[in-house]
Coordinates of C-alpha atoms and ligand atoms in Angstrom, one line a residue:
M723 CA 139.0 105.0 268.1
A724 CA 141.6 104.2 270.8
G725 CA 143.8 101.1 270.2
I726 CA 143.8 97.9 272.6
L727 CA 147.2 99.5 273.6
D728 CA 146.4 103.3 273.9
R729 CA 148.9 105.1 275.7
K730 CA 150.6 102.1 277.2
V731 CA 154.6 102.2 277.2
A732 CA 155.9 98.9 275.6
L733 CA 159.4 97.6 275.2
I734 CA 159.8 95.2 272.4
T735 CA 163.3 93.5 271.6
G736 CA 164.3 92.0 268.1
A737 CA 162.3 94.9 267.2
G738 CA 164.4 95.4 264.2
S739 CA 163.5 91.9 262.1
G740 CA 160.5 89.4 261.6
I741 CA 158.0 89.1 264.3
G742 CA 159.6 91.9 266.1
Q743 CA 159.1 94.7 263.8
A744 CA 155.8 93.2 262.6
T745 CA 154.5 93.5 266.2
A746 CA 155.8 96.8 266.9
R747 CA 153.5 97.8 264.0
I748 CA 150.5 96.5 265.5
F749 CA 151.4 98.2 268.7
A750 CA 151.6 101.3 267.1
R751 CA 148.1 101.0 265.3
E752 CA 146.9 99.8 268.6
G753 CA 148.3 102.9 270.1
A754 CA 151.1 101.9 272.1
R755 CA 154.3 104.1 272.5
L756 CA 157.4 102.2 271.5
V757 CA 160.8 101.6 273.1
L758 CA 162.4 99.1 270.2
A759 CA 165.3 97.6 271.3
D760 CA 167.7 95.7 268.8
V761 CA 171.3 94.7 268.6
V762 CA 171.6 96.0 265.2
E763 CA 171.1 99.9 264.6
E764 CA 170.1 99.3 261.1
G765 CA 167.0 97.1 261.2
G766 CA 166.0 98.8 264.4
N767 CA 165.6 102.5 263.0
R768 CA 164.2 100.9 260.2
T769 CA 161.1 99.7 262.2
L770 CA 161.2 103.4 264.2
K771 CA 160.5 105.1 261.0
M772 CA 157.5 102.1 260.3
V773 CA 155.8 103.1 263.2
Q774 CA 156.4 106.8 263.2
D775 CA 154.9 106.7 259.8
L776 CA 152.0 104.9 261.9
G777 CA 151.5 108.2 263.8
A778 CA 153.4 106.5 266.9
E779 CA 155.5 107.9 269.4
G780 CA 158.9 105.7 269.6
I781 CA 162.9 105.6 270.2
F782 CA 165.3 103.1 269.6
V783 CA 167.6 101.4 272.0
R784 CA 170.8 99.7 270.9
C785 CA 170.9 96.3 273.2
D786 CA 172.2 93.4 273.2
V787 CA 169.6 91.3 275.3
S788 CA 172.5 88.8 276.6
R789 CA 174.1 91.6 278.6
G790 CA 172.5 92.8 281.8
S791 CA 173.9 96.5 281.7
D792 CA 172.2 96.9 277.9
V793 CA 169.0 95.7 279.1
E794 CA 168.8 97.8 282.0
G795 CA 170.1 100.7 280.2
A796 CA 166.9 100.0 277.8
V797 CA 164.3 100.1 280.7
A798 CA 165.9 103.1 281.9
Q799 CA 165.1 104.7 278.6
A800 CA 161.7 104.0 278.5
V801 CA 161.6 105.5 281.9
A802 CA 163.5 108.5 281.1
T803 CA 161.3 109.3 277.6
F804 CA 157.9 108.0 278.9
G805 CA 157.7 108.1 282.4
R806 CA 157.1 104.3 282.8
L807 CA 157.0 100.8 281.7
D808 CA 153.7 99.2 280.7
C809 CA 154.4 96.5 278.9
A810 CA 157.3 94.4 277.3
F811 CA 157.5 91.7 274.7
N812 CA 161.0 90.0 275.1
N813 CA 161.4 88.3 271.8
A814 CA 165.4 88.9 270.8
G815 CA 166.3 85.5 269.6
I816 CA 168.7 83.3 267.1
E817 CA 168.3 79.9 265.9
G818 CA 172.0 79.1 266.2
Q819 CA 173.8 75.9 264.4
G820 CA 171.7 73.0 263.3
G821 CA 172.9 69.3 264.4
D822 CA 172.7 66.4 266.0
T823 CA 173.0 66.9 270.0
H824 CA 176.3 65.2 270.5
L825 CA 177.7 67.1 267.7
C826 CA 176.5 70.9 269.5
S827 CA 180.0 72.6 270.1
E828 CA 180.0 74.7 273.4
E829 CA 180.1 77.8 271.5
N830 CA 176.9 77.1 270.0
W831 CA 175.1 76.0 273.1
N832 CA 176.6 79.5 274.9
R833 CA 175.7 81.6 272.4
V834 CA 172.2 80.4 271.9
I835 CA 171.2 80.0 275.8
A836 CA 172.9 83.5 276.2
I837 CA 170.6 85.1 273.9
N838 CA 167.4 83.1 273.9
L839 CA 167.2 82.1 277.6
T840 CA 169.5 84.5 279.5
G841 CA 168.2 87.3 277.4
V842 CA 164.7 86.8 278.4
W843 CA 165.7 86.4 282.0
L844 CA 167.7 89.3 282.1
C845 CA 164.8 91.7 280.3
M846 CA 162.3 90.1 282.6
K847 CA 164.4 90.8 285.7
A848 CA 164.5 94.7 284.7
E849 CA 161.1 95.0 283.4
I850 CA 159.4 93.5 286.9
A851 CA 162.0 95.3 288.9
Q852 CA 160.6 98.7 287.1
M853 CA 157.1 97.6 287.6
L854 CA 157.5 97.0 290.7
K855 CA 158.7 100.3 291.2
Q856 CA 155.9 101.9 289.7
G857 CA 153.5 100.1 292.5
G858 CA 152.8 96.9 290.3
G859 CA 150.8 96.2 287.2
G860 CA 151.9 95.2 283.7
A861 CA 152.1 92.6 281.0
I862 CA 155.1 90.7 279.8
V863 CA 155.1 88.4 276.7
N864 CA 158.3 86.2 276.4
T865 CA 158.6 84.6 272.9
S866 CA 159.3 80.6 273.3
S867 CA 158.7 78.5 270.3
G868 CA 157.1 75.6 269.2
A869 CA 160.0 74.0 270.0
G870 CA 159.6 74.9 273.6
L871 CA 156.7 72.8 274.1
A872 CA 157.9 69.8 272.3
G873 CA 161.1 68.2 271.1
V874 CA 162.4 68.8 267.8
P875 CA 165.6 67.3 266.5
H876 CA 169.0 68.4 265.7
M877 CA 168.6 71.8 267.3
P878 CA 169.4 70.7 270.8
A879 CA 170.3 74.4 272.2
Y880 CA 167.8 76.3 270.8
V881 CA 165.0 73.7 271.9
A882 CA 166.4 73.9 275.5
S883 CA 166.7 77.7 275.5
K884 CA 162.7 77.8 274.4
H885 CA 161.5 75.3 277.1
G886 CA 163.6 77.2 279.6
V887 CA 161.5 80.5 278.5
A888 CA 158.3 78.4 278.9
G889 CA 159.1 77.5 282.2
L890 CA 160.6 80.3 283.4
T891 CA 157.2 82.3 282.2
R892 CA 155.3 80.0 284.3
A893 CA 157.2 80.2 287.4
A894 CA 157.3 84.0 287.2
A895 CA 153.5 84.2 286.9
I896 CA 153.1 82.6 289.7
E897 CA 155.8 85.1 291.8
Y898 CA 154.1 88.2 290.3
G899 CA 150.4 87.8 289.9
K900 CA 149.8 89.0 293.6
H901 CA 151.3 92.2 292.2
G902 CA 149.2 92.8 289.1
I903 CA 152.1 91.9 286.6
R904 CA 151.0 89.3 284.0
I905 CA 153.4 87.0 282.3
N906 CA 152.7 84.8 279.3
A907 CA 154.7 83.7 276.4
V908 CA 153.9 83.0 272.7
C909 CA 154.9 79.5 270.9
P910 CA 155.0 80.4 267.1
G911 CA 155.3 77.7 264.7
P912 CA 157.0 78.3 261.6
I913 CA 156.8 81.9 260.7
R914 CA 158.1 83.6 257.3
T915 CA 160.8 85.6 258.6
P916 CA 164.5 86.1 258.0
M917 CA 165.1 83.1 260.6
T918 CA 163.6 80.5 258.8
G919 CA 164.7 82.1 255.1
R920 CA 167.8 81.2 256.4
M921 CA 167.1 77.7 257.7
F922 CA 165.0 76.9 254.2
E923 CA 168.3 78.3 252.5
K924 CA 170.4 75.6 253.9
R925 CA 167.2 73.1 253.7
P926 CA 165.1 74.0 250.7
D927 CA 163.1 71.2 251.3
M928 CA 162.1 72.2 254.7
E929 CA 159.4 74.7 253.9
Q930 CA 156.8 72.4 252.0
K931 CA 157.4 70.0 254.6
M932 CA 156.8 72.2 257.7
A933 CA 153.6 73.7 255.6
R934 CA 152.3 70.6 254.9
A935 CA 152.3 69.3 258.7
E936 CA 150.0 72.1 260.2
P937 CA 146.7 71.5 260.6
L938 CA 145.9 75.0 258.5
R939 CA 148.5 74.1 255.5
R940 CA 150.8 76.9 255.6
M941 CA 153.4 78.9 257.5
G942 CA 152.4 81.5 259.5
E943 CA 153.0 85.2 259.0
P944 CA 155.0 87.6 261.6
G945 CA 151.6 89.9 262.2
E946 CA 149.6 86.6 263.4
I947 CA 152.3 86.2 266.2
G948 CA 151.8 90.0 266.3
E949 CA 148.2 90.3 266.8
A950 CA 148.4 87.6 269.7
V951 CA 151.2 89.5 271.5
A952 CA 149.2 92.7 271.7
W953 CA 146.4 90.9 272.6
L954 CA 148.2 89.3 275.4
C955 CA 149.4 92.5 276.8
S956 CA 146.2 94.5 276.5
D957 CA 143.7 94.7 279.1
H958 CA 141.2 92.1 277.0
A959 CA 143.4 89.5 278.2
S960 CA 143.4 90.6 282.1
Y961 CA 142.6 87.5 283.3
V962 CA 145.4 85.4 281.5
T963 CA 149.1 84.7 283.1
G964 CA 151.1 82.1 282.8
L965 CA 150.2 80.4 279.6
P966 CA 152.9 79.8 276.7
M967 CA 150.2 80.1 273.9
P968 CA 150.8 78.1 270.9
V969 CA 150.1 80.5 267.9
D970 CA 151.0 78.0 265.6
G971 CA 148.4 77.4 263.0
G972 CA 147.0 73.9 265.1
F973 CA 150.3 72.0 265.1
M974 CA 150.4 71.4 268.8
A975 CA 146.8 70.0 268.1
T976 CA 148.3 67.0 266.2
Ligands
NAP1279 P1 165.0 87.3 262.8 O1 163.6 87.9 261.6 O2 166.0 86.5 262.8 O3 164.4 88.5 264.0 C1 165.3 88.4 265.0 C2 165.9 89.7 265.8 O4 166.4 89.6 267.1 C3 166.9 90.3 264.6 O5 166.6 91.7 264.5 C4 167.9 90.1 265.5 O6 169.3 90.9 265.1 C5 167.7 90.3 266.9 N1 168.7 89.8 267.7 C6 169.8 88.6 267.8 N2 170.5 88.5 268.9 C7 170.2 89.7 269.3 C8 170.9 89.9 270.6 N3 171.6 89.5 271.1 N4 169.8 91.1 271.7 C9 169.1 92.1 270.8 N5 168.4 91.4 269.8 C10 168.8 90.6 268.9 O7 164.1 86.1 263.3 P2 162.3 86.1 264.1 O8 161.7 84.8 263.3 O9 161.4 87.1 263.9 O10 162.0 85.4 265.5 C11 161.8 86.1 266.7 C12 161.7 85.3 267.8 O11 161.0 84.4 267.7 C13 162.8 84.7 268.0 O12 163.1 84.2 269.5 C14 162.6 83.3 267.7 O13 163.5 82.0 268.5 C15 161.3 83.0 268.0 N6 160.7 82.0 266.8 C16 160.6 82.4 265.6 C17 159.9 81.3 264.6 C18 159.8 81.5 263.6 O14 159.4 80.3 262.4 N7 160.4 82.8 262.6 C19 159.3 80.1 265.5 C20 159.1 79.9 266.6 C21 159.8 81.3 267.7 P3 170.0 90.3 263.7 O15 169.1 90.3 263.0 O16 171.1 91.0 263.7 O17 170.2 88.8 264.1

């Protein structure tokens, strides 16, 4: 039986780890042809092997999303290899350093904004240009966060970057709807990935606290984000655009 992304060409950033890797595996299961982008080759190549083992076609492209030339190169590679680009999951991101707003360094601020927000914009810029060149149509999903919908203390740059992604998603959806390009975001709650693993190493009490705060009383798994992204990229979500979608165990309902 054909998957919901059958033959679609999909670019995934931050594909070497966590949510990006799990999503790549789900896209492979659903029949997508994959362009896996990450700043770290080792993780990216590991994910490539996983999707190939699942029978998917794919390539790995080294890409730092905060560099416009890298991003343009990744989209060009997609077109050179598969002839087009149908979907993109702009997911690469970093947590940066935690701390009060008045103690956040300019260096931390600039780095987090460059990767989490400028990176998403650079990806959208190159992807939308390619989709328009193809004659329109396409689906883009950006990774925002629960921290893109509500204030979370002690991570000012991260919260600002993720609110920025949610706003950019809404605005671009309005601009490109007439071209059949749908643009949505996922806003994950706490998900068990290397990113949260690093945060819990510093604050071991956080894991239980976060899980207890969720109506579903647990953290999420990376594949639970990937399933939502696959649906948003598929034709099953054909009337959904401009939505920063919480996938968070119900936290935003509290
Ligand atoms: P992760 O396991 O750290 O994966 C992020 C991936 O992005 C890593 O492979 C990372 O490489 C890569 N990356 C970092 N900087 C990059 C750059 N400049 N260009 C390209 N790739 C880069 O984290 P995750 O938890 O899966 O997070 C994925 C996304 O979900 C992020 O945008 C994050 O903010 C968001 N999110 C996560 C959670 C959560 O609870 N986990 C919740 C809400 C939102 P390195 O390993 O070398 O850094």
